[in-house]
mmCIF file of C-alpha atoms in Angstrom:
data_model
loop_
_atom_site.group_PDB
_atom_site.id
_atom_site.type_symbol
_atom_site.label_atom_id
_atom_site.label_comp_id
_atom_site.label_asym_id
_atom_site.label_seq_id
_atom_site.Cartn_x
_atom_site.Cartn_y
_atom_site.Cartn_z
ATOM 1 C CA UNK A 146 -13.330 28.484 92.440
ATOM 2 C CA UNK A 147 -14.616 29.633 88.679
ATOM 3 C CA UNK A 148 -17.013 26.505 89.275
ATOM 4 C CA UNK A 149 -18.219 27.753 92.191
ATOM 5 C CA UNK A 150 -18.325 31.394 91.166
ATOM 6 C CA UNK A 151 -19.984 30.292 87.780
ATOM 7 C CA UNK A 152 -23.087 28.801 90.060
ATOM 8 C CA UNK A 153 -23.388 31.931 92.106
ATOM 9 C CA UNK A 154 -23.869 33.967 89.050
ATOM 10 C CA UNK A 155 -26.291 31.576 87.818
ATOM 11 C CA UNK A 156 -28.087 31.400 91.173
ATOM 12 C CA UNK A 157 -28.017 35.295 91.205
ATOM 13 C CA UNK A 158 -29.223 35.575 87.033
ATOM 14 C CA UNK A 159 -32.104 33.099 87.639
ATOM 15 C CA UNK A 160 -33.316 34.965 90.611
ATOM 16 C CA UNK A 161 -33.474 38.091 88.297
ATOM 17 C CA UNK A 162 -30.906 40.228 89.457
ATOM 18 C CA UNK A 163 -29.386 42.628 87.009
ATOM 19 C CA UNK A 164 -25.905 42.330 85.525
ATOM 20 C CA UNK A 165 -25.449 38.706 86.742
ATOM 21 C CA UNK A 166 -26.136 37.226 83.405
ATOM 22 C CA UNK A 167 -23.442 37.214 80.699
ATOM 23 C CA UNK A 168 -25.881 37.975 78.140
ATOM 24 C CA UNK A 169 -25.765 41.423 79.891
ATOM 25 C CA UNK A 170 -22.203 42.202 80.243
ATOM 26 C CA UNK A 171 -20.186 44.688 77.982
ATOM 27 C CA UNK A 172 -18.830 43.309 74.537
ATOM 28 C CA UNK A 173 -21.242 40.257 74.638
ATOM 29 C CA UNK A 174 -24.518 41.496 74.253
ATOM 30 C CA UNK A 175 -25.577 41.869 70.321
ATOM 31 C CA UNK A 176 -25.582 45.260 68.293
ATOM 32 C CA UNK A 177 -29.178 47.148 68.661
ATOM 33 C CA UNK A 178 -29.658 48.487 64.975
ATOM 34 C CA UNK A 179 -28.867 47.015 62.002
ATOM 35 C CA UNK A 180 -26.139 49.362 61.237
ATOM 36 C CA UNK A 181 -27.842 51.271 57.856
ATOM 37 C CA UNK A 182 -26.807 54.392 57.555
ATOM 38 C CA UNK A 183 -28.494 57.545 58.292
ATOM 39 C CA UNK A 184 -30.585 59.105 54.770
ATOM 40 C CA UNK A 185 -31.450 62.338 56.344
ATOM 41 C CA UNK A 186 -29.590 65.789 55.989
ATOM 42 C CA UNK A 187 -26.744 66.295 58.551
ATOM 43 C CA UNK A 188 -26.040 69.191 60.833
ATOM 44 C CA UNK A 189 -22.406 69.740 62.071
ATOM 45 C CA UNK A 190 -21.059 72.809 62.969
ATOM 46 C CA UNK A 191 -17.007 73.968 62.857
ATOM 47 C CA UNK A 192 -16.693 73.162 66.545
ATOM 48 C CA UNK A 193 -18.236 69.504 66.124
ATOM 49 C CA UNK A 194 -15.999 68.698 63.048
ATOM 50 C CA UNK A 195 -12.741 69.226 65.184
ATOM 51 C CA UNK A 196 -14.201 67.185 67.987
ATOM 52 C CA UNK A 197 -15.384 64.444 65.846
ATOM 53 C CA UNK A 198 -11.923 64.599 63.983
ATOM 54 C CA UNK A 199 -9.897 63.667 67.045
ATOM 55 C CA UNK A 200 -12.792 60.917 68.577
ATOM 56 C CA UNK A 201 -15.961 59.976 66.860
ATOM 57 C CA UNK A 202 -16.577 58.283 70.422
ATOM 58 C CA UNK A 203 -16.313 60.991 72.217
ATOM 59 C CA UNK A 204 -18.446 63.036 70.043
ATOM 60 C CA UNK A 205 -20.833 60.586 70.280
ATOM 61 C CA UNK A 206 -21.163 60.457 73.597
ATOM 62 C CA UNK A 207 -20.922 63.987 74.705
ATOM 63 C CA UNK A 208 -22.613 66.021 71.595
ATOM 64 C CA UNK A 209 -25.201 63.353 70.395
ATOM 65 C CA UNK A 210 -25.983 61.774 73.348
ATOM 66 C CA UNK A 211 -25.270 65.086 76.038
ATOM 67 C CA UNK A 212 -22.703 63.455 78.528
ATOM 68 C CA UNK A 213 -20.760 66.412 80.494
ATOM 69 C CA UNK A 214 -21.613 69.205 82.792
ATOM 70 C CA UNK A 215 -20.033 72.642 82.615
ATOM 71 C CA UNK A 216 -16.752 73.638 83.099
ATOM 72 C CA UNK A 217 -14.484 76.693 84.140
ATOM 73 C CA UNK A 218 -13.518 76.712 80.798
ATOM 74 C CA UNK A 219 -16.989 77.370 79.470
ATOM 75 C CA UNK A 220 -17.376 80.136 82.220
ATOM 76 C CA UNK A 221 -14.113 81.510 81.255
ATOM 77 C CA UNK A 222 -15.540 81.379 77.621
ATOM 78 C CA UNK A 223 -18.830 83.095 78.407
ATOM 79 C CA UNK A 224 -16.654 85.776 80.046
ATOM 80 C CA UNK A 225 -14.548 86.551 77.925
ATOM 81 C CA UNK A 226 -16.700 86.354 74.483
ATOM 82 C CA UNK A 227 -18.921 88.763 76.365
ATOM 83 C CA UNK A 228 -16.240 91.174 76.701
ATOM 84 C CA UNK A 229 -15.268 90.760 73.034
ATOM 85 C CA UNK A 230 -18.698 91.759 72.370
ATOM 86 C CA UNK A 231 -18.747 94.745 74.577
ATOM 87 C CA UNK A 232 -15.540 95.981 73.539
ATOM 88 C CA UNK A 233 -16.614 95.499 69.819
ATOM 89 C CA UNK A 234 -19.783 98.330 70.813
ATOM 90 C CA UNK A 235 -17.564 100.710 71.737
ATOM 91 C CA UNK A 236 -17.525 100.448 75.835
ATOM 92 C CA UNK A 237 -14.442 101.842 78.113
ATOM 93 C CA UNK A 238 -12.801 99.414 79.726
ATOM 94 C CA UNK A 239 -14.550 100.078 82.885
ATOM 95 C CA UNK A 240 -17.663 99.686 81.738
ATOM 96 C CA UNK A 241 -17.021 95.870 80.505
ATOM 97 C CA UNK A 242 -15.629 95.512 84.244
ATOM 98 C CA UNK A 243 -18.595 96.287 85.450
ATOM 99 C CA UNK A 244 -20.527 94.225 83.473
ATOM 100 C CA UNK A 245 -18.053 91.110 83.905
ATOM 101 C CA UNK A 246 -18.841 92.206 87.693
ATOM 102 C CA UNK A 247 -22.038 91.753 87.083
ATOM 103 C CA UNK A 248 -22.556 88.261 85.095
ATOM 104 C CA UNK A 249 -19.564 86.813 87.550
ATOM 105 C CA UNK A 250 -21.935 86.638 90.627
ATOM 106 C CA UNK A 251 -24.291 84.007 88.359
ATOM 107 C CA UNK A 252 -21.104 81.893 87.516
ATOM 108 C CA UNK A 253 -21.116 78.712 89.801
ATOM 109 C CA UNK A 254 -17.030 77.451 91.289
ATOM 110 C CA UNK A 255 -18.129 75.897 93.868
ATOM 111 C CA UNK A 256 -16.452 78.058 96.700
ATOM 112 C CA UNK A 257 -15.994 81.438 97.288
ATOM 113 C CA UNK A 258 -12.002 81.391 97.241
ATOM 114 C CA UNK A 259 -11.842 79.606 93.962
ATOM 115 C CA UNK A 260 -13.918 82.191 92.708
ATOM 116 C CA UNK A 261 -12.079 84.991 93.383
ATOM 117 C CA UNK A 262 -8.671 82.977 91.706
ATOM 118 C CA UNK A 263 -10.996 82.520 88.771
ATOM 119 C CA UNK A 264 -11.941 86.237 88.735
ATOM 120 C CA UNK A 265 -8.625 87.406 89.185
ATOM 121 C CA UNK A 266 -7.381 84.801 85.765
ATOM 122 C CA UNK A 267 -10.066 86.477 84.130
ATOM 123 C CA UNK A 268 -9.135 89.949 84.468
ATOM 124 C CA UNK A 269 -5.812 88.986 82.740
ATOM 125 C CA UNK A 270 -7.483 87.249 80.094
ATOM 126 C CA UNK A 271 -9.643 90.382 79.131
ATOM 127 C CA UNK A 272 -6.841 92.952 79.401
ATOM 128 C CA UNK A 273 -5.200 90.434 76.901
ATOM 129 C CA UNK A 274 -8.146 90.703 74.725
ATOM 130 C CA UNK A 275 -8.742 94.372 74.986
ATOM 131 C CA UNK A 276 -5.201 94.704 73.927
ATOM 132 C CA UNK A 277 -5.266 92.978 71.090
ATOM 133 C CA UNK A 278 -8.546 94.789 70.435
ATOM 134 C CA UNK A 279 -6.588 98.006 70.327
ATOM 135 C CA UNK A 280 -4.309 97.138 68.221
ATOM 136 C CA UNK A 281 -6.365 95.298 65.723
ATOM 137 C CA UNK A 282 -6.343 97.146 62.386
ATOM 138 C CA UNK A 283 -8.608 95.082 60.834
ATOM 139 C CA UNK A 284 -11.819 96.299 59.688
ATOM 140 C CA UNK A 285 -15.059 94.747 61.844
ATOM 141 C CA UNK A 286 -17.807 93.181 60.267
ATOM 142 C CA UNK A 287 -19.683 91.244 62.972
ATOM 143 C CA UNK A 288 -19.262 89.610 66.389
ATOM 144 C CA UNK A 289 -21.253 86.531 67.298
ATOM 145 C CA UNK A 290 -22.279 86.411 63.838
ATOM 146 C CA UNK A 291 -24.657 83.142 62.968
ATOM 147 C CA UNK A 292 -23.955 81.157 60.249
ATOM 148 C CA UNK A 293 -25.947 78.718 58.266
ATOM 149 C CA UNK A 294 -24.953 77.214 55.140
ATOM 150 C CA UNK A 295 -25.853 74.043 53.347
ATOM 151 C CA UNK A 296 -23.634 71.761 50.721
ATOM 152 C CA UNK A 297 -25.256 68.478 49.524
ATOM 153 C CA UNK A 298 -26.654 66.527 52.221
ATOM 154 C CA UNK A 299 -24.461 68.668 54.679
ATOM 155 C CA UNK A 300 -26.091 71.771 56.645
ATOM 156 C CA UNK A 301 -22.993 73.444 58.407
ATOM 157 C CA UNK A 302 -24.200 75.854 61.018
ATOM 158 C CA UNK A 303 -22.730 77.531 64.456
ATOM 159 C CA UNK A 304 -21.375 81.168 65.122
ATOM 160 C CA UNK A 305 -18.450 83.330 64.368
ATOM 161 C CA UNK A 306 -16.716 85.248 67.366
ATOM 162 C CA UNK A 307 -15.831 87.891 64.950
ATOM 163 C CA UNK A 308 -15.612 88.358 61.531
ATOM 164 C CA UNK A 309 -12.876 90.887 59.919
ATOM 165 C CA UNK A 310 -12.061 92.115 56.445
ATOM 166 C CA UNK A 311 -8.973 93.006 55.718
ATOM 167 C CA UNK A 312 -7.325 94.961 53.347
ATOM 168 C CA UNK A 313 -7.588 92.964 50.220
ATOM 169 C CA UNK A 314 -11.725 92.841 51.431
ATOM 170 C CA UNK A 315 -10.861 89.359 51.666
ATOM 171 C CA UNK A 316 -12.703 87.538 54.785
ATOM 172 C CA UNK A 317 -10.825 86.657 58.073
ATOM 173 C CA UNK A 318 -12.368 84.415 60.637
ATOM 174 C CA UNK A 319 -11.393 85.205 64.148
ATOM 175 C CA UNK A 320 -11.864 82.393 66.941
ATOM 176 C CA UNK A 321 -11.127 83.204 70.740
ATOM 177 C CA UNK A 322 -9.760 80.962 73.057
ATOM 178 C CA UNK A 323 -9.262 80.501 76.072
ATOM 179 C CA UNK A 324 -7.765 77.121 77.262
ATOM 180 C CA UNK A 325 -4.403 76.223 78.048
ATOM 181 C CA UNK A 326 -3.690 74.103 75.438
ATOM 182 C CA UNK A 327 -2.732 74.837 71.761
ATOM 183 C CA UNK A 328 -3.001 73.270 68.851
ATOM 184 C CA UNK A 329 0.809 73.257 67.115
ATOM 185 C CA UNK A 330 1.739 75.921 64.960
ATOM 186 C CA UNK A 331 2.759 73.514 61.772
ATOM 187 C CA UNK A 332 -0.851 72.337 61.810
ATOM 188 C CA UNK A 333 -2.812 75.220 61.687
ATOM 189 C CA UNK A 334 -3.378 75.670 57.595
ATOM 190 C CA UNK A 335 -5.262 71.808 58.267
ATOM 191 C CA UNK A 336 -6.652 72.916 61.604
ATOM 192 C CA UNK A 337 -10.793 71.764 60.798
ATOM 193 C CA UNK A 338 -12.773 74.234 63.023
ATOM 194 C CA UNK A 339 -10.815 76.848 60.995
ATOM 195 C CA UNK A 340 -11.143 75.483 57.898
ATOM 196 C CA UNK A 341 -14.549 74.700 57.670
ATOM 197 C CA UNK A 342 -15.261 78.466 58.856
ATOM 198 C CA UNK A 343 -13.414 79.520 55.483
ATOM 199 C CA UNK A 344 -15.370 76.836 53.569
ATOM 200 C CA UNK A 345 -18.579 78.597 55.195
ATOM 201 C CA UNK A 346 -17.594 81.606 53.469
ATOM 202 C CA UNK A 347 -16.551 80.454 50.323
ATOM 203 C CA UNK A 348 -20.465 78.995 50.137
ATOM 204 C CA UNK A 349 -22.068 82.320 50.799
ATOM 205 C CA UNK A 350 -22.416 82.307 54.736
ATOM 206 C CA UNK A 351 -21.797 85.751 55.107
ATOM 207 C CA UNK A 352 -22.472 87.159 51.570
ATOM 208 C CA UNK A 353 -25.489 89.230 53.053
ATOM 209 C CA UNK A 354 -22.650 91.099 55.108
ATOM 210 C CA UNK A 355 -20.373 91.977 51.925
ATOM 211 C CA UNK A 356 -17.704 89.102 52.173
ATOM 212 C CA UNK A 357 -17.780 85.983 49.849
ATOM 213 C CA UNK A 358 -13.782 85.642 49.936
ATOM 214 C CA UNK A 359 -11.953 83.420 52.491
ATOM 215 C CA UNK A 360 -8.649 84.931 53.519
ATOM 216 C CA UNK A 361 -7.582 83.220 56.123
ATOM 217 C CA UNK A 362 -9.042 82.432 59.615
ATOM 218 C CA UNK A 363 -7.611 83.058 63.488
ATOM 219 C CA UNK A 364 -7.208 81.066 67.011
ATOM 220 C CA UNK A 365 -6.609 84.092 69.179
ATOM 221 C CA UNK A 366 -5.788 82.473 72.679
ATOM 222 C CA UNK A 367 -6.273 84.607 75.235
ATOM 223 C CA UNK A 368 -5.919 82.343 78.164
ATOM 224 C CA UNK A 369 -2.808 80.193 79.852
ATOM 225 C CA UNK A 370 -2.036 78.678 75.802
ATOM 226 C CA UNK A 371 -0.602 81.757 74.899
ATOM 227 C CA UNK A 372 2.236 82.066 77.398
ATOM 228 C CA UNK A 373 2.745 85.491 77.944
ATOM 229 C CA UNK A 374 0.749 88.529 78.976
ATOM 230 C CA UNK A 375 -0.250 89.188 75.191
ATOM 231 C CA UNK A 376 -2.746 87.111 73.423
ATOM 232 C CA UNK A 377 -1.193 84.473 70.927
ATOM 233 C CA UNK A 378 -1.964 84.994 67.332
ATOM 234 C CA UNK A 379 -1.967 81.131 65.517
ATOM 235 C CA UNK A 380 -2.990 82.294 61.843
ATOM 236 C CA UNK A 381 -4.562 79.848 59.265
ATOM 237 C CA UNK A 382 -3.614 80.710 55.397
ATOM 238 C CA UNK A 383 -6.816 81.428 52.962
ATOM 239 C CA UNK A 384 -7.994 78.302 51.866
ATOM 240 C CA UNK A 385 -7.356 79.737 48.094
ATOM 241 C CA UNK A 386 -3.662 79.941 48.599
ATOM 242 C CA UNK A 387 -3.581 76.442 49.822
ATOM 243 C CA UNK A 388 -1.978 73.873 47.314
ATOM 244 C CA UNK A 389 -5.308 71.856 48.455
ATOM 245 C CA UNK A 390 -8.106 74.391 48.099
ATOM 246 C CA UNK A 391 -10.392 71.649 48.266
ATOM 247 C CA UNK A 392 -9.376 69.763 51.581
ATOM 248 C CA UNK A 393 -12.174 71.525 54.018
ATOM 249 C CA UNK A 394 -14.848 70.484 51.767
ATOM 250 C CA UNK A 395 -13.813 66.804 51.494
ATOM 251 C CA UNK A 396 -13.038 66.693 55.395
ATOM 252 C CA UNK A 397 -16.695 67.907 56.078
ATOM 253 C CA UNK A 398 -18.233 65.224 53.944
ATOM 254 C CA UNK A 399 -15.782 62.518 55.504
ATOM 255 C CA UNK A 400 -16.986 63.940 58.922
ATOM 256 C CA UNK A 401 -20.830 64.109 57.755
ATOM 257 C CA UNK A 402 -20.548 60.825 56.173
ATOM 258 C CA UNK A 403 -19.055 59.533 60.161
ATOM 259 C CA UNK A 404 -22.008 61.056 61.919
ATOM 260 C CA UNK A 405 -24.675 59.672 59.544
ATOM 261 C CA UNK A 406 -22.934 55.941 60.342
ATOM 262 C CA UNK A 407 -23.375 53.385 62.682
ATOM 263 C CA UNK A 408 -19.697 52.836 63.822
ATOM 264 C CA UNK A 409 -18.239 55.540 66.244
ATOM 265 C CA UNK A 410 -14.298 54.801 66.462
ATOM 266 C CA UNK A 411 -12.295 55.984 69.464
ATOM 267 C CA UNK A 412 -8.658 57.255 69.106
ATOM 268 C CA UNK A 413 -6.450 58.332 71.455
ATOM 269 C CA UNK A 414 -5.421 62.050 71.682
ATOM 270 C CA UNK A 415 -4.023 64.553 73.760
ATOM 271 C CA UNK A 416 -7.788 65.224 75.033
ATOM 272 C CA UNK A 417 -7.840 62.045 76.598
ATOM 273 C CA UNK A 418 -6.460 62.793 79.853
ATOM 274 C CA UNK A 419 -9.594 65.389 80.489
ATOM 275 C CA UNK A 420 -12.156 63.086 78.454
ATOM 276 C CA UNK A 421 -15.448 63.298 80.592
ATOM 277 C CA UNK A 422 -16.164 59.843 78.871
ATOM 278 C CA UNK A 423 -13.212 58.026 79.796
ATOM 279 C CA UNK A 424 -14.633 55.548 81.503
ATOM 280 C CA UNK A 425 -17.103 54.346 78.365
ATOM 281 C CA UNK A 426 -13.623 54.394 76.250
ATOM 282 C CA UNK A 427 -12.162 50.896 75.017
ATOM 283 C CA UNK A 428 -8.921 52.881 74.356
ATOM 284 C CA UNK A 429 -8.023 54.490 77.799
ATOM 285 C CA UNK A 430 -7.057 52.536 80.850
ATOM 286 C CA UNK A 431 -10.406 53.991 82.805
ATOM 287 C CA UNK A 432 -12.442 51.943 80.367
ATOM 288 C CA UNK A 433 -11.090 48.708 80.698
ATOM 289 C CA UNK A 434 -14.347 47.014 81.575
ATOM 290 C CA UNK A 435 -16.123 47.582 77.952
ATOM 291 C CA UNK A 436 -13.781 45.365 76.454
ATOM 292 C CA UNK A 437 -14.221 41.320 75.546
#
């Protein structure tokens, strides 16, 4: 039988159709590049660090390459960073109704049921944020606030959701979320999207503004991760009060030094079991077929 099915592949290759031949089957054909190194200057942001932290693969394949479509979660996101930024101007809380109203009827969930769920998860969400909002005492410096900053070969760029000083003047970072999934409280102080916003404003990122001073840095979840019908606080220490000051710098040249390479490892996570790139993963059942 592997005689016979040996000869139809052959019969099938020579005839020129594609896939038949071994030489183009996964984990047999040859590498394309030579493997060198990338010379030029890297971009990464916070965001891209974390993702590359838990799966070079999947960063690969989904921020390098652009693999995925959009998600509730990114419409959830949109929402509710929107409201943040109302909120942060000064509007009543029925005016940022109104305007989630508004930007709802351009937000795509396929039916008209699951819509109205999704509406109706949002409105908790943002009178979880609002909340918190209120009860902030934290002096605002900026909401969506850009930053670009460059160390060595490394250009870290991307955007704050809102930037704080408290009352030391010291910096605080503030990241919404809105996911149902949480990173565990013992890791936070090494959590990387947090850490590399600090290390953004220990380089200057936000000097212009009146901060220079990292004092710690915030995952406010607002959505199912935070269990209860008040946003979860997960708090990251200053990065100068960490015994390892220097750890967020050295993770974002490890990180850098990843992207610039020609070897993307993948490594199982909790993310795997909603990886939109399962099936191109040697390390998850779904993609079995790219191995030798």
């Amino acid at each position: 039988v592997r005689e016979a099915a040996a000869g139809q592949l052959a019969r099938l290759a020579a005839a020129g159709v594609r896939g038949a031949s071994p030489r183009q089957w996964y984990a047999l054909t040859e590498l394309t590049g030579d493997g060198k190194p990338l010379a030029s200057q890297i971009r990464l942001s916070p965001s891209q660090v974390e993702s590359f932290t838990r799966c070079g693969l999947r960063w690969l394949l989904e921020a390098a390459v652009g693999v995925g479509s959009p998600s509730v979660a990114q419409h959830f996101g949109i929402v509710i960073h929107a409201a943040a930024e109302l909120a942060a101007a000064g509007l009543p809380d029925g005016d940022i109704a109104k305007r989630i109203d508004q930007m709802w009827q351009h937000l795509d969930f396929g039916s008209s049921w699951y819509s109205a769920k999704q509406r109706a998860r949002a409105e908790l969400m943002v009178a979880k944020l609002l909340d918190w909002h209120r009860d902030n005492q934290r002096e605002l410096v900026a909401v969506e606030q850009p930053l670009q900053v460059t160390v060595g070969q490394v250009t870290i760029t991307g955007k704050v959701d809102r930037l704080e000083r408290d009352e030391s003047g010291a910096a605080i970072v503030v990241d919404l979320k809105t996911g149902t999934t949480r990173p565990p409280d013992a890791d936070m102080d090494r959590n990387p999207q947090l850490g590399v916003y600090q290390l953004a404003v220990l380089l200057g990122a936000f000097e212009q503004l009146g901060v220079a001073e990292p004092g710690g840095a915030e995952l406010i979840q607002v959505g199912g991760a935070s269990l209860s019908a008040k946003v979860r606080v997960q708090r990251q220490r200053g990065l100068p009060a960490d015994p390892e000051p220097g750890w967020a710098a050295d993770l974002v040249q490890t990180v850098a030094e990843g992207m610039a390479g020609p070897v993307f490892h993948a490594t199982a996570n909790p993310g795997c079991r909603v990886c939109p790139v399962a099936s191109c993963c040697p390390v998850h059942e779904r993609g079995a077929q790219v191995l030798p």
